[in-house]
XYZ file of C-alpha atoms in Angstrom:
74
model
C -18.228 -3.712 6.140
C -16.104 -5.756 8.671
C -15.543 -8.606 6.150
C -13.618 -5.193 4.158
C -11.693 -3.873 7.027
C -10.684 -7.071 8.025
C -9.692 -8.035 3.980
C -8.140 -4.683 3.517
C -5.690 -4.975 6.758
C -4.585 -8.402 6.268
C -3.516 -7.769 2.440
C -2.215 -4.050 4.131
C 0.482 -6.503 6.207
C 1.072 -8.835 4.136
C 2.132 -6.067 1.184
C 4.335 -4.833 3.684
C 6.518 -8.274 4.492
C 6.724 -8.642 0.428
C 10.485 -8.401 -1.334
C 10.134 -6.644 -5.040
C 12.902 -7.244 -6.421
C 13.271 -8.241 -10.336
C 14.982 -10.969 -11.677
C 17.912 -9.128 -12.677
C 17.727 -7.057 -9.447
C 17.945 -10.106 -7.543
C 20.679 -11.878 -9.423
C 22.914 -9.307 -8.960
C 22.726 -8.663 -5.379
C 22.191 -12.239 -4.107
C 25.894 -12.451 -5.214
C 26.526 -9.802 -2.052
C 27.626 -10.570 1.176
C 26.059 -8.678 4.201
C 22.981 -8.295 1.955
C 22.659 -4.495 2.565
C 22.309 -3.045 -0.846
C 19.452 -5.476 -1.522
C 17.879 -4.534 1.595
C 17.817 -1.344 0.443
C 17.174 -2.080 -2.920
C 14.303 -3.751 -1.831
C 12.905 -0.409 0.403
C 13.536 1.625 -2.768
C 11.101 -0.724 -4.442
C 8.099 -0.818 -1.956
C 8.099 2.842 -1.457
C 8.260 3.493 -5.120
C 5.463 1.144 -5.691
C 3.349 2.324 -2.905
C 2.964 6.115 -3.612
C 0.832 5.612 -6.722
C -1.847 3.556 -4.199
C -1.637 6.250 -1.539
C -2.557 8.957 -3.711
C -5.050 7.244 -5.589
C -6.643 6.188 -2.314
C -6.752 9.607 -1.551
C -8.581 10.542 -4.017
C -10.909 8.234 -4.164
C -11.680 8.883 -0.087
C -12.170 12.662 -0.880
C -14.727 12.022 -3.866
C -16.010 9.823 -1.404
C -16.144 12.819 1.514
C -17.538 15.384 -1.076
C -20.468 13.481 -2.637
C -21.600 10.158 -0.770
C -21.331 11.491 2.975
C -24.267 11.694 3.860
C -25.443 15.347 5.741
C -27.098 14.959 9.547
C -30.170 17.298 9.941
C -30.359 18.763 13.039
């Protein structure tokens, strides 16, 4: 369970230090100076991409809750 936590939070940070930007994306804005649209392009991207896993790991944990927690007996 350690080996998880410890898999799960290291590919947690390094998600978060990634730039998803497509080709064309990044073509166009490279040609920028100050680089603040593709900074913000690039925000756009990762939160777009990350509310599909959030939810979905939601769900999963509350199946999880509901049916595999197991029940103390006083």
């Amino acid at each position: 369970m350690k080996a998880k936590t410890l898999f799960f939070l290291f590919f947690l940070f390094f998600f978060i230090k990634t730039n998803a930007q497509c080709a064309m994306c990044r073509a166009v804005l490279e040609n920028e100076e100050g680089q603040g649209a593709a900074q913000s392009i690039n925000d756009g991207i990762i939160y777009l991409m990350a509310i599909p896993y959030i939810l979905v790991f939601s769900v999963g944990f509350a199946i999880y809750w509901k049916y595999f927690r197991t029940k103390k007996k006083k």
